[in-house]
Coordinates of C-alpha atoms in Angstrom, one line a residue:
M454 CA 0.0 0.0 0.0
K455 CA 1.2 3.6 -0.6
K456 CA 1.6 5.6 2.6
R457 CA 1.5 9.3 2.6
I458 CA 2.2 11.5 5.7
G459 CA 0.2 14.7 6.1
I460 CA -2.6 16.6 7.7
L461 CA -5.9 15.9 6.2
I462 CA -8.4 17.6 8.3
G463 CA -9.0 21.4 8.4
L464 CA -6.1 22.2 6.0
L465 CA -6.0 23.6 2.5
M466 CA -4.7 21.1 0.0
L467 CA -3.2 22.3 -3.2
G468 CA -5.4 25.4 -3.2
G469 CA -8.6 23.3 -2.5
L470 CA -10.9 22.8 0.4
M471 CA -12.0 19.5 1.8
V472 CA -15.7 18.9 1.8
G473 CA -16.8 15.6 3.3
N474 CA -14.4 13.1 1.9
S475 CA -13.6 15.1 -1.3
Y476 CA -11.5 18.0 -2.2
I477 CA -12.9 20.8 -4.5
L478 CA -10.6 22.8 -6.6
S479 CA -10.6 26.5 -5.8
E480 CA -12.1 28.8 -8.4
G481 CA -9.6 29.8 -11.1
M482 CA -7.2 27.0 -10.2
T483 CA -5.5 25.5 -13.2
T484 CA -4.2 21.9 -13.6
D485 CA -1.7 20.2 -15.9
D486 CA -2.7 17.9 -18.7
P487 CA -4.8 15.0 -17.4
V488 CA -2.9 12.1 -15.9
V489 CA -3.6 8.7 -17.5
V490 CA -4.7 6.2 -14.9
T491 CA -5.7 2.6 -14.9
N492 CA -8.8 1.4 -13.1
V493 CA -9.1 -1.9 -11.3
L494 CA -12.3 -3.5 -10.2
T495 CA -13.2 -4.6 -6.7
S496 CA -14.3 -8.2 -6.6
E497 CA -16.5 -10.4 -4.4
E498 CA -14.7 -13.6 -3.4
T499 CA -14.0 -16.1 -0.7
L500 CA -11.2 -14.6 1.3
Y501 CA -8.5 -16.8 2.8
D502 CA -6.3 -16.1 5.8
T503 CA -3.0 -17.8 6.7
I504 CA -2.3 -19.4 10.1
I505 CA 1.4 -19.7 10.8
A506 CA 2.6 -22.3 13.3
N507 CA 6.1 -23.3 14.4
G508 CA 7.4 -26.8 13.8
R509 CA 10.4 -29.0 13.7
V510 CA 11.6 -31.5 11.1
E511 CA 11.5 -35.0 12.5
P512 CA 12.0 -38.5 11.0
G513 CA 8.9 -39.8 9.3
E514 CA 9.5 -43.1 11.2
S515 CA 11.3 -43.9 14.4
Q516 CA 11.6 -46.8 16.8
A517 CA 12.3 -46.7 20.5
I518 CA 13.2 -50.0 22.1
F519 CA 12.8 -50.2 25.9
E520 CA 13.9 -52.9 28.2
E521 CA 11.3 -55.7 28.5
A522 CA 11.9 -57.7 31.7
Q523 CA 9.4 -60.4 30.7
H524 CA 11.9 -61.6 28.2
G525 CA 14.7 -61.9 30.8
T526 CA 17.9 -60.0 31.0
V527 CA 19.7 -58.3 28.1
Y528 CA 22.3 -60.8 26.8
D529 CA 23.6 -58.8 23.9
I530 CA 23.0 -55.5 22.0
H531 CA 24.0 -56.0 18.3
V532 CA 24.2 -52.4 17.1
N533 CA 26.2 -49.3 17.9
D534 CA 25.6 -45.5 17.9
G535 CA 25.4 -44.1 14.4
E536 CA 25.1 -47.5 12.7
E537 CA 22.8 -47.9 9.7
V538 CA 20.2 -50.7 10.2
F539 CA 17.5 -52.2 8.1
E540 CA 14.0 -53.5 8.8
G541 CA 14.4 -57.1 10.2
D542 CA 17.9 -56.6 11.6
V543 CA 18.5 -58.1 15.1
L544 CA 18.9 -55.4 17.7
I545 CA 18.8 -57.0 21.1
T546 CA 19.0 -60.6 22.4
Y547 CA 17.5 -61.4 25.8
E548 CA 18.4 -64.4 28.0
N549 CA 15.7 -65.9 30.2
Q550 CA 17.8 -67.1 33.2
E551 CA 14.9 -69.1 34.7
I552 CA 14.7 -71.1 31.4
T553 CA 18.5 -71.4 31.4
R554 CA 18.3 -73.1 34.8
Q555 CA 15.6 -75.4 33.7
L556 CA 17.7 -76.3 30.6
V557 CA 20.7 -77.2 32.8
S558 CA 18.5 -79.5 34.9
L559 CA 16.9 -81.1 31.9
R560 CA 20.2 -81.7 30.1
N561 CA 21.6 -83.3 33.3
N562 CA 18.5 -85.5 33.5
L563 CA 18.9 -86.4 29.8
D564 CA 22.5 -87.6 30.6
R565 CA 21.2 -89.7 33.4
L566 CA 18.6 -91.3 31.2
M567 CA 21.2 -92.0 28.6
V568 CA 23.3 -93.8 31.3
E569 CA 20.2 -95.8 32.3
M570 CA 19.5 -96.9 28.7
E571 CA 23.1 -98.0 28.3
Q572 CA 22.9 -100.0 31.5
Q573 CA 19.6 -101.5 30.5
N574 CA 21.1 -102.4 27.1
D575 CA 24.1 -104.1 28.8
Q576 CA 21.7 -106.0 31.2
I577 CA 19.6 -107.1 28.2
S578 CA 22.7 -108.3 26.4
T579 CA 23.9 -110.2 29.4
I580 CA 20.6 -111.9 29.8
E581 CA 20.5 -112.8 26.1
S582 CA 24.0 -114.3 26.5
Q583 CA 22.8 -116.3 29.5
I584 CA 19.8 -117.6 27.6
S585 CA 22.0 -118.6 24.7
T586 CA 24.4 -120.5 27.1
E587 CA 21.5 -122.3 28.8
R588 CA 20.1 -123.4 25.5
S589 CA 23.5 -124.8 24.4
N590 CA 23.8 -126.7 27.7
R591 CA 20.3 -128.2 27.6
D592 CA 20.4 -132.1 28.0
D593 CA 17.2 -133.5 26.5
D594 CA 18.0 -137.0 27.8
D595 CA 18.1 -136.0 31.4
P596 CA 14.6 -136.2 32.9
F597 CA 15.7 -134.0 35.7
D598 CA 17.1 -131.2 33.5
Q599 CA 16.0 -127.7 34.7
T600 CA 17.3 -125.8 31.7
D601 CA 13.9 -124.9 30.2
Q602 CA 12.8 -123.4 33.6
V603 CA 15.9 -121.4 33.9
I604 CA 15.5 -120.1 30.3
R605 CA 11.9 -119.0 30.9
Q606 CA 13.0 -117.1 34.0
L607 CA 15.8 -115.4 32.1
E608 CA 13.4 -114.5 29.2
N609 CA 11.0 -113.0 31.8
E610 CA 13.8 -110.9 33.2
R611 CA 14.8 -109.9 29.7
D612 CA 11.2 -108.8 28.8
A613 CA 10.9 -106.8 31.9
M614 CA 14.2 -105.1 31.2
E615 CA 13.2 -104.3 27.6
Y616 CA 10.0 -102.7 29.0
Q617 CA 12.0 -100.5 31.3
R618 CA 14.3 -99.6 28.4
R619 CA 11.3 -98.5 26.3
L620 CA 10.0 -96.4 29.2
T621 CA 13.5 -94.8 29.6
N622 CA 13.7 -94.2 25.9
L623 CA 10.3 -92.5 26.0
Q624 CA 11.4 -90.3 28.8
Y625 CA 14.5 -89.4 26.9
S626 CA 12.5 -88.4 23.8
E627 CA 10.1 -86.3 25.9
Q628 CA 13.1 -84.6 27.6
E629 CA 14.6 -83.8 24.2
E630 CA 11.4 -82.2 23.0
E631 CA 11.1 -80.0 26.1
I632 CA 14.7 -79.0 25.8
A633 CA 14.2 -78.0 22.1
Y634 CA 11.1 -76.0 23.1
L635 CA 12.9 -74.2 26.0
E636 CA 15.9 -73.5 23.8
D637 CA 13.6 -71.5 21.5
Q638 CA 12.4 -69.5 24.6
E639 CA 15.8 -69.1 26.2
L640 CA 17.0 -66.4 23.9
H641 CA 14.5 -63.7 22.7
E642 CA 15.4 -61.4 19.8
I643 CA 14.2 -57.9 19.1
Y644 CA 14.2 -56.7 15.5
S645 CA 14.3 -53.3 13.8
D646 CA 10.9 -52.2 12.3
V647 CA 12.4 -49.4 10.2
N648 CA 15.3 -48.5 8.0
G649 CA 17.4 -45.8 9.6
I650 CA 20.3 -44.7 11.8
V651 CA 20.9 -45.8 15.4
E652 CA 20.7 -42.6 17.4
H653 CA 21.9 -44.4 20.5
A654 CA 22.3 -47.9 21.8
N655 CA 23.0 -48.7 25.5
Y656 CA 22.8 -51.6 28.0
P657 CA 20.2 -51.2 30.8
N658 CA 22.9 -50.1 33.4
E659 CA 23.8 -47.2 31.0
V660 CA 20.4 -45.5 30.7
E661 CA 18.1 -43.7 33.1
E662 CA 14.8 -45.2 34.2
G663 CA 12.2 -44.8 31.5
Q664 CA 14.7 -44.2 28.7
P665 CA 14.9 -46.5 25.7
L666 CA 17.9 -48.9 25.2
I667 CA 17.9 -48.2 21.5
R668 CA 16.4 -45.4 19.4
I669 CA 16.4 -45.5 15.6
Q670 CA 15.5 -42.6 13.4
S671 CA 14.4 -43.2 9.8
D672 CA 16.7 -41.7 7.2
E673 CA 14.2 -42.1 4.3
F674 CA 11.7 -39.2 4.8
W675 CA 10.8 -36.4 7.1
N676 CA 7.7 -35.1 8.8
V677 CA 7.1 -31.8 10.5
N678 CA 5.8 -31.9 14.1
G679 CA 4.6 -28.8 16.0
T680 CA 1.7 -27.3 18.0
V681 CA -1.1 -24.9 17.3
T682 CA -3.2 -23.0 19.7
E683 CA -6.8 -23.8 20.6
Y684 CA -7.9 -20.8 18.5
D685 CA -6.2 -22.1 15.4
L686 CA -7.2 -25.7 16.0
I687 CA -10.8 -25.1 15.3
Q688 CA -10.0 -23.7 11.9
L689 CA -7.8 -26.6 10.7
H690 CA -8.7 -30.1 9.4
E691 CA -6.6 -33.1 8.5
E692 CA -5.6 -33.6 4.9
M693 CA -5.5 -29.8 4.2
E694 CA -2.6 -28.7 2.1
V695 CA 0.2 -26.7 3.8
E696 CA 3.5 -24.9 2.9
V697 CA 6.6 -25.2 5.0
E698 CA 9.6 -22.9 5.1
A699 CA 12.8 -23.7 7.1
N700 CA 14.3 -20.9 9.0
V701 CA 17.7 -21.7 7.7
L702 CA 16.5 -22.1 4.1
P703 CA 14.4 -18.9 3.6
D704 CA 14.4 -19.1 -0.2
Q705 CA 12.9 -22.6 -0.4
T706 CA 9.3 -23.7 0.1
F707 CA 8.2 -27.3 0.8
E708 CA 4.7 -28.6 0.2
G709 CA 2.8 -31.1 2.3
F710 CA -0.5 -31.9 4.0
L711 CA -1.8 -32.0 7.6
A712 CA -1.5 -35.7 8.4
R713 CA -2.5 -35.6 12.0
L714 CA -4.2 -33.0 14.2
G715 CA -4.3 -34.0 17.9
S716 CA -7.3 -33.5 20.1
T717 CA -5.4 -34.0 23.3
P718 CA -3.3 -31.0 24.6
A719 CA 0.4 -31.2 24.0
D720 CA 2.8 -31.6 26.9
E721 CA 4.8 -28.6 27.7
E722 CA 7.9 -30.3 26.5
Q723 CA 6.3 -31.0 23.1
S724 CA 5.0 -27.5 22.6
I725 CA 7.1 -25.7 20.0
Q726 CA 5.7 -22.2 20.5
A727 CA 5.6 -20.4 23.7
E728 CA 2.0 -19.4 24.6
G729 CA 0.4 -17.6 27.5
S730 CA -0.9 -19.6 30.4
N731 CA -4.5 -19.2 29.3
V732 CA -3.9 -20.7 25.8
T733 CA -3.7 -24.5 25.2
S734 CA -1.6 -26.0 22.5
Y735 CA -2.4 -29.1 20.4
P736 CA 0.1 -31.2 18.5
F737 CA 0.0 -31.6 14.7
E738 CA 2.0 -33.6 12.2
V739 CA 2.7 -32.6 8.6
Q740 CA 3.8 -35.0 5.9
L741 CA 5.9 -33.6 3.1
H742 CA 5.0 -34.5 -0.5
D743 CA 8.6 -34.5 -1.6
Q744 CA 11.7 -35.2 0.4
S745 CA 14.7 -32.9 0.2
E746 CA 18.3 -33.5 1.1
D747 CA 18.4 -29.8 2.2
L748 CA 16.1 -30.6 5.2
L749 CA 17.8 -32.1 8.2
H750 CA 16.5 -33.6 11.4
G751 CA 15.9 -30.8 13.9
F752 CA 15.5 -27.9 11.5
H753 CA 12.9 -25.4 12.8
V754 CA 10.3 -24.4 10.3
N755 CA 7.2 -22.2 9.8
V756 CA 4.1 -24.0 8.7
Y757 CA 1.5 -22.0 6.7
F758 CA -2.1 -23.2 6.9
E759 CA -4.4 -21.4 4.5
V760 CA -8.0 -21.2 5.9
E761 CA -11.2 -19.7 4.7
A762 CA -11.6 -16.4 6.6
E763 CA -14.8 -15.0 5.0
A764 CA -17.1 -15.7 2.1
D765 CA -18.4 -13.0 -0.2
A766 CA -15.7 -10.5 0.9
V767 CA -15.1 -7.3 -1.1
V768 CA -11.5 -7.4 -2.2
V769 CA -9.3 -5.0 -4.1
Q770 CA -5.6 -5.2 -5.0
A771 CA -3.2 -3.7 -2.5
S772 CA -1.8 -1.2 -5.0
A773 CA -5.1 0.7 -5.0
I774 CA -4.9 1.5 -1.3
E775 CA -3.3 4.7 0.0
T776 CA -2.6 5.0 3.8
V777 CA -2.4 8.5 5.2
Y778 CA -1.4 9.5 8.7
N779 CA -3.9 11.8 10.4
E780 CA -1.9 14.1 12.7
F781 CA -5.0 15.2 14.6
T782 CA -6.2 11.8 15.6
G783 CA -2.8 10.0 15.4
D784 CA -4.5 7.3 13.3
E785 CA -3.6 5.8 10.0
E786 CA -6.5 6.1 7.5
N787 CA -7.0 4.2 4.3
Y788 CA -8.2 5.7 1.0
V789 CA -8.9 4.7 -2.6
Y790 CA -9.3 7.0 -5.6
Q791 CA -12.2 6.8 -7.9
V792 CA -12.8 8.7 -11.1
E793 CA -15.8 11.0 -11.3
E794 CA -16.3 12.8 -14.6
G795 CA -12.6 12.9 -15.2
I796 CA -11.6 13.9 -11.7
A797 CA -9.8 11.7 -9.1
R798 CA -11.9 11.6 -5.9
M799 CA -10.7 10.2 -2.5
Q800 CA -12.9 7.6 -0.9
A801 CA -12.2 6.6 2.7
V802 CA -12.3 2.8 3.2
E803 CA -12.1 0.5 6.2
T804 CA -9.9 -2.5 5.5
G805 CA -9.6 -6.0 6.9
I806 CA -7.5 -9.0 6.0
T807 CA -4.5 -8.4 3.7
N808 CA -3.0 -11.3 1.9
E809 CA -1.8 -12.4 -1.6
Q810 CA -5.4 -12.2 -2.8
G811 CA -5.6 -8.5 -2.0
V812 CA -7.1 -6.2 0.7
Q813 CA -10.5 -6.9 2.2
I814 CA -12.8 -3.8 2.1
L815 CA -15.1 -3.8 5.1
S816 CA -16.8 -0.5 4.2
G817 CA -16.5 2.3 1.7
L818 CA -16.7 0.3 -1.5
E819 CA -19.0 -2.3 -3.0
A820 CA -18.0 -5.2 -5.2
G821 CA -17.7 -4.2 -8.8
E822 CA -16.8 -0.6 -8.2
S823 CA -13.7 0.8 -10.0
V824 CA -10.7 2.4 -8.3
I825 CA -7.4 3.7 -9.6
D826 CA -4.3 1.6 -9.5
L827 CA -1.8 3.7 -7.7
E828 CA 1.3 1.6 -8.5
P829 CA 2.3 3.2 -11.8
L830 CA 1.6 6.8 -10.6
E831 CA 4.2 9.1 -9.2
T832 CA 1.6 11.3 -7.5
I833 CA -2.1 11.6 -7.2
Y834 CA -4.3 14.0 -5.2
E835 CA -7.9 14.8 -4.7
G836 CA -9.3 16.8 -7.7
M837 CA -6.5 15.8 -10.1
E838 CA -7.8 15.7 -13.7
V839 CA -7.3 12.2 -15.0
V840 CA -8.0 10.1 -18.1
V841 CA -8.9 6.4 -17.6
N842 CA -6.9 4.0 -19.8
D843 CA -8.7 0.8 -20.7
P844 CA -11.4 0.9 -18.1
P845 CA -12.1 -2.5 -16.6
E846 CA -15.1 -4.5 -17.6
E847 CA -17.2 -6.4 -15.2
S848 CA -17.1 -10.1 -15.8

């Protein structure tokens, strides 16, 4: 807008007197040749306003791995700070010490059963040898020969021992299955869910209570996280398009959309912008459409949300507005110039929202009225003789 400093009320202006909002040239006053001006039309349109929120660039995905006592104790951490990992990589191995103790007992018992089976096999072999010897010594001509009775007794002993061996063998098989099952439970592995960089990796005795053992930040894409006030929250909605500008990259703009808008107040530590105690902040997350190597984790950014401010607003381009300082009231007053029968006339206007669409006119003009574009003019004043160049046509 053009801004001119001067006294408007109660003063003569270029030999003219102010009457109402217009200046009338004094009798006999002469003017130069008419100045060529261009008119612009006021329009009626939906006016948008821009909400600006502070945010910070964060990884699009991250994983924090905390100690899980139900898996046992940490046996090994397989990654180091700054290391690149991929989805599916083993990060932590837990050892369940109670299962380890059970396995020690089961393996000892398995050894004992193996010894029992070996002894039983030896006993069965001895009995088989005794049976064979008795059969070779049988005297069929001796009516008092007791060989058959001895053989039957040995065979009964052998059958009983074979039964015991089968029971022992069954116990052995059951013990082997239980050991195999517990071996799968003894060591529990934690895997990476994302591709990224290990921000830190520590054993339990190296971290404070409540802190993760491992944190991984995705290195594939970035989001923007921040907070908005309760006043802004009610004007926003998820999926709306946004623009993002990084403070350290003032000449670059990044486009995205509002992916998440929280309905639960943000913690004080999460709040990016400092607000008064009577204003509540809510978290939001913006996903960027295109990733850029120029953006880095931790960059502070401004997020621009374009919201509908008013429907059917009267709007005129900013170059048609002149702002004048009134020394009597100490206020800045806004004016436009209109052409009446070849003469420039000042018209006071009340303005509202100013953005890239133009300036909202709250009073003083109606949609469709013509005003002079002041941008190409070196000077203009009330009562100046003008000629309109290519007057605008209403669409």
